[in-house]
């Protein structure tokens, strides 16, 4: 009989090999799926993984991968702290939307100002505060009334979605928009625009922020007392409280941090790639970031790579839709399979496969 | 006022049924200590298979059975990954939703209705003739009754049988349960399978009865609401009923208020709610001597909000900005959560179990 | 080395350079479509796709057809459009209002590719806009609704508060009122174009409040089904004919007929005669089709509705002809005055007699 035995220490070999095995497994499964749909399996896989990075038009796709990855990484880095500490913020999507609303709100309030050095930083600060406050609500309710933060933060996602739809046709509607919903386009408003910093690279301020967040998170987790507290609280809440750690403080800090970073991602998105407050503001970054956080094993460097991989499958999936006329649904199934196998194969990192019965009982 | 309260309440029953069905399943799953965030994915997979098989065979029962099976099979992926490969439940569940949404859309391409399927109403004899209550409670299709029966059944098994005791033991402390010789993984797999089946049924109710048709993304977030209601109900079966009907009620009321254009019904609803809150507070303060506002937070919140509403009405408010009405169900859920302040989540919820001895 | 040079010259220049290189043999005309929903949504996207397929059938081997479905509005759309242009498309149809800014942005980078944006208002040298005067069809529906209702309560399932939807409500109301002064409109906004569950709930709520005619500006057939279950409620097909619900509850429909336009525009690209145009066609040129008025409608009512349809088609009658007052009672159009396209394009108020507010 097959069984799992916990390794004393995570295997270094499998830490690196597992994701590769998972990708290979998924590619094989995916090829079977695409072939069963009557599409060219090799062409589809090539379109997803090769074309965006090295294909004919990679000069266009590479920046797009970067732009897509940045918010995922930024949000996931914040979430990872909370998840490590056992604080379950499922509502990053809502905090991200509130960040966009607050950031855009401040920027639009100054319209048509020309002082970039005032408007853009203020928008960023407002967005961060917006996201942090939206994250603070479940934190305070948890601390005060012991309400479940998973649920409250999730409910607040829906509230935020209603708000952005309502604002796009009400409060923030573009007065020159011929009665259509949607705010002014912030990417065409120089004082607030978050454009590319180096032409053709896709690098905007959000990408820089994501990289800084990863670096800072790495230092905090490995070198700083707070990182130690977080890990302790996650692994053993009892030991943590004995060592004088205030669990309430941890809840508040975790949600402020993850909310703030999600809000930051929202501002950079609304002032850059998205450009507008609109009901169809790019959604699901907040939810996808949860997956990214786990794919990256809640480690900043892992998150960096997981975010890039996730973004690649999005962009590559679109290429495959265009080139091979694969249905959008097949790409979603493929992404699902990729997640399953990456998560599943990871078992080899922490456990050894053993045959036969367990001798020690 | 054009709103007919009897029809409104009957509509609430129907609108709440899919959420209720999915929530019963998830409640059992969570009681066994597993958090499956893939409800939406399993629901929509059930919806598409229910539609295809139901309309392909002309049999509603066949459709519902296929849907339950499809949802359950999908849940096995989640079960295998989390129980045997020890993956993180949150991420796996989210992945399951993504996978289910894609799968359903893929399977549903070119889904056409060959045989029309109708799920007839089954008025319960005698009971359905009671004025007001009859049409509200006893004039529905079989699935509505089934959802309520399931609640009773789940309650009975969970609190009045040995199987239920084991399920709860596994959910509260999987290491202790394991030490006592209970098959933790087996119990959890069974619970996950049941949860998937319920979610599948819920999806089929949408695609065969409530809408009824197949379109991509037809469940439109109902799976997430089901998850919310489980927590709302503090993992207690009968409270699930309150949660689902409250949620369905606010949703249906919102549409009705828009169509009606007057606030008459809202006045009545808020009046009743305020009265109920006052009665609860009074009873509690008389019987349990828990009269402090903080101990009756929900009542206090409701009363304060009612007073605010009343003042606004007196000040001449005629309509409510409709776009903000859609927030009501979610805000209501948060308010109730704060008010209940009960958190008896299964202690092992979401934690990975590995019998390392 | 070449790639690095391309990068260094900046994105837009790089793309233009890449385009200059004849990537593949171009004897076929490559036509691209960007859809907001899945191609089987039963409404808006399905009809665009259906029309596109008619266009493909018309040209046969002369066109190379690509499409991308379920493209979210915003930055994802910009990428999808760019990708199609990079792939060598000669003309790209972007079929949702939210693709407006992305289309304009991409068009600026690809001066040699033709773009056709549905329902927007921003144009460029290589960007045309096209839309249909659905409100003409709504006038016919309003007339039928006003005649057919017994309860004098007409339900309207509205989608997203944009001028097109507001025009539809006004047009239907004006013409229902004209044939039946007692009608009352009950409007439910669902803030989405397609959400079958919400549409079904909305339809049921309207029916329970006594509406026996339901108009919809949403794409699914869920309201039709709800009406069918209720038995004595009349509905109209939207975007598609929804003929499977005829003769009852569906008594007529507004059909989006994009195919002639698509054939026309692709032909223009082939002939090299394509120019940027602003097309807003109605029943006359055949962009708005009125689905067959079913046998459930009495002959005299049917004749009346058809006469109205023909009068609109010939240009002899405009649905927005004064006297019409705004909701607040102020004069919008004086006796005999006809609304101009500019006002209609940005219409954001109800006419007198409609209750409630447009969400804002």
Coordinates of N, CA and C in Angstrom, one line a residue, chain C residues 52 70 87 89 117 124 141 168 210 226 233 238 242 249 264-265 276 353:
Chain C
X52 N -21.8 37.3 -38.5 CA -20.4 37.2 -39.1 C -20.3 35.9 -39.9
X70 N -15.9 36.2 -25.3 CA -15.8 36.5 -23.8 C -14.6 37.4 -23.5
X87 N -1.8 39.7 -35.8 CA -2.0 38.4 -36.6 C -2.3 38.6 -38.0
X89 N -4.9 40.8 -39.3 CA -6.3 41.1 -39.7 C -6.3 42.3 -40.5
X117 N -16.3 49.8 -34.8 CA -16.7 49.7 -33.4 C -18.2 49.8 -33.3
X124 N -12.0 57.6 -35.9 CA -10.7 58.0 -36.4 C -10.7 57.7 -37.9
X141 N -43.1 47.8 -30.7 CA -43.4 47.0 -29.5 C -44.3 47.7 -28.6
X168 N -35.0 53.3 -25.7 CA -35.9 52.2 -25.8 C -37.1 52.4 -24.9
X210 N -48.8 42.3 -11.5 CA -49.9 42.5 -12.4 C -49.6 42.9 -13.8
X226 N -40.5 32.6 -18.1 CA -41.3 33.0 -17.0 C -42.7 33.4 -17.4
X233 N -49.2 36.1 -20.4 CA -48.4 37.3 -20.4 C -47.7 37.4 -21.8
X238 N -35.7 39.7 -28.0 CA -34.7 40.8 -28.0 C -33.4 40.3 -28.6
X242 N -36.2 34.8 -31.0 CA -36.7 34.0 -29.9 C -38.0 33.3 -30.4
X249 N -45.6 33.0 -25.4 CA -45.8 34.4 -25.1 C -45.2 35.4 -26.1
X264 N -21.1 44.3 -46.5 CA -20.8 45.6 -47.2 C -19.5 46.1 -46.8
X265 N -19.2 46.1 -45.5 CA -17.9 46.6 -45.1 C -16.7 45.8 -45.5
X276 N -13.8 55.7 -43.3 CA -14.4 55.8 -42.0 C -15.8 56.4 -42.0
X353 N -44.6 61.1 -17.7 CA -45.5 60.0 -17.5 C -44.8 58.8 -17.0

